[in-house]
C-alpha cells in the first residue's frame, strides 16, 4: 500500500491581484489531490487593495489571512505562520513588483531554513538532504564556494582532535572520488610521493580530498564521490551515505564530514562549521543561497582575509552582515599559511600551490622566514596542468625540492616531473591563522564545538 501525505501549504498573496483572482488560485490549489491550503500571508501591494481587514479577506479566500505590520516584506510573519500552521510548503501566488529576484531568494532561504519547500508557478526549492544515520558524534564542514579552504580546515580540525584524544575520522566527497567509499589508513600506511605516484598510475585520483586528509592529518579517512551541485547545495549523485555507514563501523570515536565546492554533505551532524571565503563576490555570500549555507553554522571561519583578495573594508562589511544572518555562531577571520610536512631548511624550493598569484610574495616571505629556505620559483597553476608543466620546466633546474600542496595535478604532474627531474618532493599543508587577537581563539572554538557535539549526541541517545 502506498501512503501519500497531504501537502499542507501557506500561500503568499499581494494586493496587485484582484481578490477574486487570488481566491480562484487558492481554490485551484485546494482542488489538487493531496493539497491543503492552511493559511495565507499578505506580503504587500496596494493597487487592488480595498482594505486591510483580515477577517473579510479570510472569509473571501476561505483560509486565515494575516497582514504584516512591518514595513516591506513581512519575513518574520512568514516564518511565524510556517510554525503556527505546521506547513510543509510555502506557495508563492505573488508577482512583480512586490517580489523581485532578490526578495524571493531571501524568502527561499528563510523557508529552506525551516526544512520545508518554497515553490511557485515555475520554480521549486527544497532544502538539502540530511540523512539521520550517524551512530557517533559528528560535525560537518561546508562552505559558500570552492577554493576557500575546506580541506585545509578539515585537516586542521582533524589534527587538533587527534592530538586531544578524540580519535576522529574524516569522510570526504570529491568530484574525483572512488566508485565505492574507500578507506585510507593515514594512521598506518606511509603516504610517500612514490606511493601516491604509484596510486595515480593505477588510475586512482591520488590528490583527492581524502588522500590529502590522510596525508596531512595521519588519521583514517573515507573517500566518496559526488557529481553536480544544486543552487542550495544538494548533490545529484554521491555515495557519502555509504561513507557515513562505514564511519559508523570503523575504529573512530568522532566523524568529520567534509563538503565539496559549495555542495553540502548530505548527512545530519551534531554541529557544523561553515567557511566563508572573503575572496568571493559579496553577492555569492550574502545573497542567493549564501545565507542558507551560513544558517547551518555553529562556528563560522572566514578565510582569505587579506589583501589583495579582500581589503579591510570588505572583510569588516562581510563580518557585520554574516553575523546578522547567523548571530548565534562564533566567527573567526583567518588567513592560510603553508606548512611543509618535511624539512626544507637550507634548500632551494620550487613551490606549487592553488593560491592566487597575487599572494605569492606573502607566501614566499612566510616560507623563507619560518623554514630557512630559498624559494626559487612559484606556480599558482596547480589546477591547470599545461601551465603547471610550463612553470615547472622554467624553474626545475634551479631547485633542490618540489614543495606542493596535495591538490589537483600535485601527483600526476608536480610529483612525477619533480621525481623525473631529480628533485626531492615535500608535500605542504595550509594552516588557518586568525588575523589578529581580537577574534575568539580558533583552537578553543573548535574544541568547544566538538565537546558540544559530543554532549548533544549523548543527550539524543538518552532521549
XYZ file of C-alpha atoms in Angstrom:
463
model
C 0.000 0.000 0.000
C 1.334 3.440 -0.978
C 0.741 6.219 1.548
C 0.645 9.746 0.083
C 0.846 12.596 2.594
C -1.270 15.677 2.075
C 0.795 18.760 1.277
C -0.005 21.454 3.831
C 0.530 24.876 2.280
C 0.964 28.521 3.223
C 0.252 30.921 0.340
C 1.898 34.294 -0.234
C -0.533 36.819 -1.736
C -0.386 40.506 -2.693
C -2.622 43.498 -3.374
C -1.631 43.742 -7.013
C -4.038 40.882 -7.745
C -7.797 41.372 -7.707
C -9.095 39.420 -4.706
C -11.460 37.088 -6.652
C -8.495 36.093 -8.840
C -6.454 35.164 -5.768
C -9.483 33.304 -4.440
C -9.711 31.224 -7.622
C -5.972 30.429 -7.405
C -6.287 29.193 -3.808
C -9.391 27.177 -4.716
C -7.450 25.644 -7.608
C -4.638 24.596 -5.263
C -7.114 23.115 -2.811
C -8.780 21.105 -5.561
C -5.492 19.437 -6.450
C -5.178 15.987 -4.940
C -3.255 15.907 -1.654
C -3.111 19.724 -1.375
C -4.454 21.623 1.628
C -4.002 25.413 1.882
C -3.883 26.205 5.597
C -3.392 29.988 5.543
C -2.168 32.982 3.560
C 0.188 35.881 4.247
C -0.402 39.244 2.605
C 3.075 40.481 1.654
C 2.301 43.897 0.170
C 0.832 45.820 -2.749
C -1.999 48.354 -2.864
C -3.213 48.612 -6.459
C -6.292 46.416 -5.957
C -6.362 46.534 -2.163
C -9.669 47.871 -0.753
C -8.841 47.481 2.935
C -6.635 45.597 5.384
C -9.405 43.757 7.191
C -8.012 40.299 7.904
C -11.444 38.863 8.695
C -13.001 39.926 5.392
C -10.022 38.589 3.448
C -10.196 35.317 5.373
C -13.918 34.966 4.654
C -13.476 35.582 0.926
C -10.404 33.374 0.463
C -11.640 30.610 2.753
C -8.407 30.443 4.755
C -6.936 32.505 7.615
C -5.141 35.610 6.251
C -2.556 37.680 8.125
C -1.177 41.101 7.224
C 2.351 42.062 8.212
C 2.852 45.069 10.465
C 6.479 45.744 9.498
C 7.447 47.914 6.548
C 8.292 45.940 3.428
C 8.095 42.164 3.042
C 6.901 40.580 6.338
C 9.663 37.961 6.586
C 9.135 37.355 10.313
C 5.396 36.860 9.796
C 6.074 34.268 7.091
C 8.330 32.372 9.491
C 5.774 32.634 12.316
C 2.939 31.381 10.093
C 5.024 28.402 8.968
C 5.419 27.385 12.596
C 1.848 28.174 13.680
C 0.227 26.109 10.924
C 2.885 23.414 10.620
C 3.016 23.700 6.840
C 5.488 21.816 4.665
C 5.235 24.076 1.592
C 5.130 27.823 1.011
C 3.452 28.517 -2.339
C 4.049 31.933 -3.889
C 0.979 33.462 -5.582
C 2.509 36.956 -5.691
C 4.478 38.575 -8.500
C 6.472 41.625 -9.549
C 6.687 44.360 -8.420
C 6.068 43.156 -4.862
C 8.695 40.429 -5.031
C 11.810 40.802 -7.171
C 14.510 38.136 -7.539
C 16.471 39.313 -4.511
C 13.449 39.239 -2.212
C 12.404 35.821 -3.490
C 15.828 34.402 -2.729
C 15.587 35.860 0.768
C 12.223 34.151 1.242
C 13.661 30.944 -0.212
C 16.483 30.958 2.350
C 14.039 31.647 5.186
C 11.736 28.826 4.082
C 14.520 26.292 3.479
C 15.967 27.052 6.915
C 12.639 25.780 8.315
C 13.211 22.482 6.497
C 10.292 22.921 4.085
C 9.721 23.680 0.380
C 9.312 27.031 -1.388
C 7.639 26.909 -4.763
C 5.744 28.951 -7.333
C 4.350 28.617 -10.850
C 7.702 27.734 -12.440
C 10.123 27.087 -9.561
C 10.592 24.774 -6.613
C 13.339 24.964 -3.981
C 13.905 22.276 -1.379
C 16.377 22.081 1.473
C 19.348 19.765 1.146
C 19.115 16.099 2.086
C 20.314 15.350 5.621
C 20.341 11.609 6.388
C 19.970 10.878 10.106
C 22.201 7.828 10.277
C 25.180 8.681 12.476
C 25.867 6.434 15.449
C 28.659 8.565 16.879
C 29.222 12.296 17.465
C 29.896 14.240 14.285
C 30.271 17.598 12.607
C 30.380 18.717 9.002
C 32.458 21.359 7.285
C 30.771 23.167 4.409
C 31.484 26.332 2.503
C 29.989 29.141 0.476
C 32.143 28.228 -2.535
C 35.108 26.368 -3.994
C 38.784 27.008 -3.215
C 38.149 28.648 0.142
C 39.992 26.088 2.281
C 37.569 23.344 3.357
C 40.174 20.580 3.145
C 42.778 22.714 4.933
C 40.340 23.433 7.766
C 39.297 19.772 7.836
C 42.956 18.814 8.270
C 43.397 21.415 10.996
C 40.321 20.173 12.880
C 41.310 16.510 12.423
C 44.827 17.008 13.773
C 43.541 19.020 16.720
C 41.016 16.330 17.637
C 43.609 13.591 17.219
C 46.054 15.446 19.475
C 43.343 15.846 22.132
C 42.469 12.136 22.080
C 39.099 12.268 20.293
C 40.139 9.618 17.718
C 38.475 11.230 14.653
C 37.916 10.032 11.112
C 37.148 12.155 8.046
C 34.585 11.382 5.348
C 35.217 13.495 2.244
C 33.351 13.697 -1.054
C 35.016 14.947 -4.220
C 34.460 15.206 -7.936
C 37.179 12.602 -8.441
C 36.232 10.273 -5.601
C 36.003 6.474 -5.840
C 33.027 4.462 -7.111
C 32.691 2.792 -3.719
C 33.694 4.542 -0.479
C 37.399 3.957 0.078
C 39.177 3.728 3.424
C 42.699 5.152 3.603
C 44.561 4.316 6.798
C 46.547 7.513 7.127
C 47.347 6.371 10.649
C 49.018 3.176 9.425
C 50.488 3.493 5.918
C 53.383 5.672 4.807
C 51.988 8.057 2.186
C 55.144 8.979 0.290
C 55.477 10.713 -3.103
C 56.397 7.370 -4.706
C 53.370 5.708 -3.119
C 50.991 8.401 -4.380
C 52.537 8.294 -7.828
C 52.034 4.542 -7.881
C 48.361 5.047 -6.962
C 47.961 7.625 -9.729
C 49.464 5.248 -12.287
C 46.825 2.689 -11.254
C 44.133 5.207 -12.184
C 43.419 6.425 -8.646
C 42.844 10.165 -8.179
C 45.627 10.311 -5.607
C 45.161 14.027 -4.952
C 41.515 13.559 -3.986
C 40.476 15.209 -0.735
C 40.510 12.050 1.383
C 44.108 11.333 0.352
C 45.048 14.896 1.310
C 43.263 14.483 4.655
C 45.063 11.185 5.298
C 48.458 12.666 4.422
C 48.079 15.915 6.361
C 46.382 14.516 9.468
C 47.620 10.907 9.602
C 44.193 9.597 10.540
C 41.718 7.205 8.952
C 39.828 8.815 6.083
C 36.955 7.653 3.893
C 36.782 8.859 0.313
C 33.480 9.341 -1.502
C 32.440 10.856 -4.806
C 29.861 13.356 -5.891
C 28.593 14.833 -9.144
C 26.654 18.040 -9.551
C 25.814 20.748 -7.086
C 22.436 22.445 -6.817
C 21.820 26.082 -6.032
C 21.154 25.367 -2.361
C 23.919 22.748 -2.047
C 22.199 19.458 -2.931
C 24.272 16.965 -4.944
C 22.861 14.919 -7.810
C 24.954 11.807 -7.163
C 27.020 10.841 -4.158
C 27.929 7.726 -2.195
C 28.526 9.685 1.010
C 25.621 7.938 2.738
C 27.569 4.684 2.312
C 30.648 6.534 3.554
C 28.749 7.577 6.669
C 27.682 3.987 7.263
C 31.354 2.993 7.042
C 32.234 5.749 9.507
C 29.804 4.160 11.964
C 31.733 0.882 11.739
C 35.397 1.974 11.766
C 37.512 2.380 14.879
C 36.883 6.111 15.342
C 35.045 7.982 18.063
C 34.169 11.166 16.151
C 33.297 11.731 12.474
C 34.039 14.813 10.360
C 32.158 15.232 7.075
C 33.841 17.447 4.526
C 31.914 19.334 1.844
C 32.985 19.806 -1.748
C 32.798 23.159 -3.512
C 29.520 24.727 -2.411
C 27.874 21.288 -2.094
C 26.742 20.330 1.410
C 27.404 16.861 2.866
C 24.005 15.078 2.923
C 24.493 13.850 6.488
C 22.828 15.298 9.579
C 25.537 16.062 12.128
C 25.517 17.350 15.691
C 27.374 20.553 14.818
C 28.528 22.426 11.697
C 31.449 24.604 10.664
C 30.804 26.945 7.729
C 33.630 28.519 5.749
C 33.091 31.914 4.132
C 35.719 32.983 1.609
C 36.424 36.712 1.854
C 37.817 36.436 -1.683
C 34.353 35.599 -3.055
C 31.964 38.120 -4.610
C 29.860 39.653 -1.828
C 26.582 38.673 -3.517
C 27.596 34.995 -3.540
C 27.879 35.124 0.243
C 25.136 37.469 1.385
C 22.510 36.835 -1.306
C 21.110 33.944 -3.354
C 21.615 30.812 -1.192
C 24.663 32.086 0.682
C 22.536 32.923 3.754
C 21.035 29.416 3.692
C 24.508 27.878 3.929
C 25.532 30.341 6.637
C 22.422 29.391 8.629
C 23.896 25.914 9.180
C 26.840 27.291 11.147
C 27.683 26.835 14.790
C 31.154 28.192 14.009
C 31.984 30.425 11.033
C 35.558 30.594 9.766
C 36.147 33.432 7.320
C 39.144 32.610 5.135
C 41.374 34.559 2.709
C 41.061 37.648 4.922
C 43.937 39.636 3.456
C 44.769 41.869 0.537
C 44.656 41.674 -2.420
C 41.906 39.022 -2.055
C 39.900 41.212 0.318
C 40.596 44.668 1.703
C 39.835 45.586 5.352
C 36.594 47.350 4.386
C 35.249 44.267 2.606
C 36.242 41.993 5.481
C 34.514 44.249 8.024
C 31.406 44.513 5.828
C 31.205 40.750 5.392
C 31.725 40.118 9.073
C 28.929 42.517 10.077
C 26.423 41.072 7.620
C 27.322 37.423 8.204
C 26.713 37.995 11.922
C 23.288 39.455 11.103
C 22.421 36.305 9.149
C 23.572 33.992 11.943
C 24.088 35.929 15.187
C 24.404 32.773 17.303
C 27.519 31.429 15.575
C 31.055 32.309 16.612
C 33.105 33.942 13.853
C 36.876 33.889 13.344
C 38.611 35.687 10.446
C 41.690 33.850 9.165
C 44.427 33.610 6.562
C 46.170 30.462 5.328
C 49.909 29.915 5.573
C 51.928 26.981 4.181
C 53.349 24.295 6.460
C 55.780 21.829 4.821
C 55.428 18.251 6.040
C 59.159 17.660 5.636
C 62.407 19.513 6.266
C 63.198 22.151 3.614
C 65.731 24.177 5.594
C 68.746 25.278 3.588
C 67.154 24.130 0.325
C 66.153 25.844 -2.906
C 62.407 25.395 -3.261
C 60.029 25.257 -6.218
C 56.562 25.812 -4.723
C 53.298 24.672 -6.382
C 50.034 25.983 -4.947
C 46.406 26.754 -5.743
C 46.735 30.148 -4.047
C 46.351 33.076 -6.460
C 49.475 34.701 -7.863
C 48.581 37.931 -6.039
C 49.641 36.419 -2.692
C 52.827 34.728 -3.915
C 55.053 37.392 -2.329
C 53.480 36.813 1.109
C 53.808 33.041 0.840
C 57.436 33.257 -0.281
C 58.261 35.575 2.607
C 56.495 33.273 5.077
C 58.290 30.147 3.853
C 61.719 31.766 3.756
C 61.294 33.396 7.193
C 59.837 30.404 9.013
C 61.556 27.474 7.286
C 65.020 28.809 6.416
C 64.735 28.040 2.702
C 65.135 29.913 -0.581
C 62.116 29.929 -2.893
C 63.418 29.973 -6.467
C 60.061 29.589 -8.214
C 56.326 29.555 -7.559
C 53.441 28.217 -9.623
C 49.828 29.106 -8.852
C 48.717 26.746 -11.624
C 48.300 23.547 -9.647
C 44.786 23.234 -11.114
C 45.963 23.875 -14.694
C 48.162 21.045 -15.946
C 49.590 22.680 -19.129
C 50.558 25.892 -17.323
C 51.889 23.929 -14.338
C 54.209 21.980 -16.648
C 55.483 25.243 -18.118
C 56.148 26.697 -14.651
C 57.995 23.566 -13.520
C 60.117 23.492 -16.657
C 61.096 27.131 -16.124
C 62.443 26.558 -12.592
C 63.281 22.876 -12.163
C 66.999 23.335 -12.888
C 67.300 25.912 -10.099
C 65.598 23.882 -7.357
C 66.506 21.139 -4.886
C 62.973 20.335 -3.757
C 59.434 20.495 -5.067
C 57.102 21.742 -2.349
C 53.473 21.179 -3.359
C 50.021 21.131 -1.907
C 48.232 17.817 -2.459
C 45.564 19.082 -4.837
C 44.568 18.833 -8.499
C 47.708 17.946 -10.516
C 50.000 17.599 -7.493
C 50.670 13.893 -8.086
C 50.394 13.169 -11.814
C 52.249 16.352 -12.841
C 54.119 18.075 -9.980
C 55.295 14.927 -8.203
C 56.050 12.977 -11.377
C 58.008 15.726 -13.106
C 59.905 16.594 -9.936
C 60.977 12.982 -9.409
C 61.868 12.623 -13.087
C 63.952 15.796 -12.764
C 65.820 14.520 -9.709
C 64.098 16.740 -7.156
C 63.009 15.763 -3.684
C 59.239 16.091 -3.174
C 57.783 17.514 0.024
C 54.052 17.992 0.465
C 52.615 21.081 2.061
C 49.661 21.738 4.313
C 47.844 25.046 4.760
C 47.174 26.274 8.289
C 44.340 28.671 9.190
C 45.632 31.512 11.345
C 43.384 34.190 12.928
C 44.178 37.614 11.505
C 44.527 39.178 14.957
C 43.952 38.656 18.667
C 40.506 40.280 18.727
C 38.846 37.133 17.387
C 37.957 34.080 19.512
C 40.766 31.554 19.885
C 40.381 29.199 16.907
C 41.605 26.017 18.580
C 39.449 26.604 21.655
C 36.438 27.417 19.478
C 36.816 24.129 17.591
C 37.334 22.079 20.748
C 34.333 23.717 22.446
C 32.238 22.887 19.374
C 33.379 19.265 19.449
C 32.575 18.950 23.151
C 29.144 20.435 22.442
C 28.612 17.938 19.597
C 29.511 15.060 21.917
C 27.142 16.412 24.579
C 24.283 16.729 22.073
C 24.897 13.224 20.720
C 24.851 11.687 24.218
C 21.648 13.544 25.082
C 19.975 12.264 21.913
C 20.832 8.698 22.927
C 19.329 9.220 26.380
C 16.163 10.704 24.881
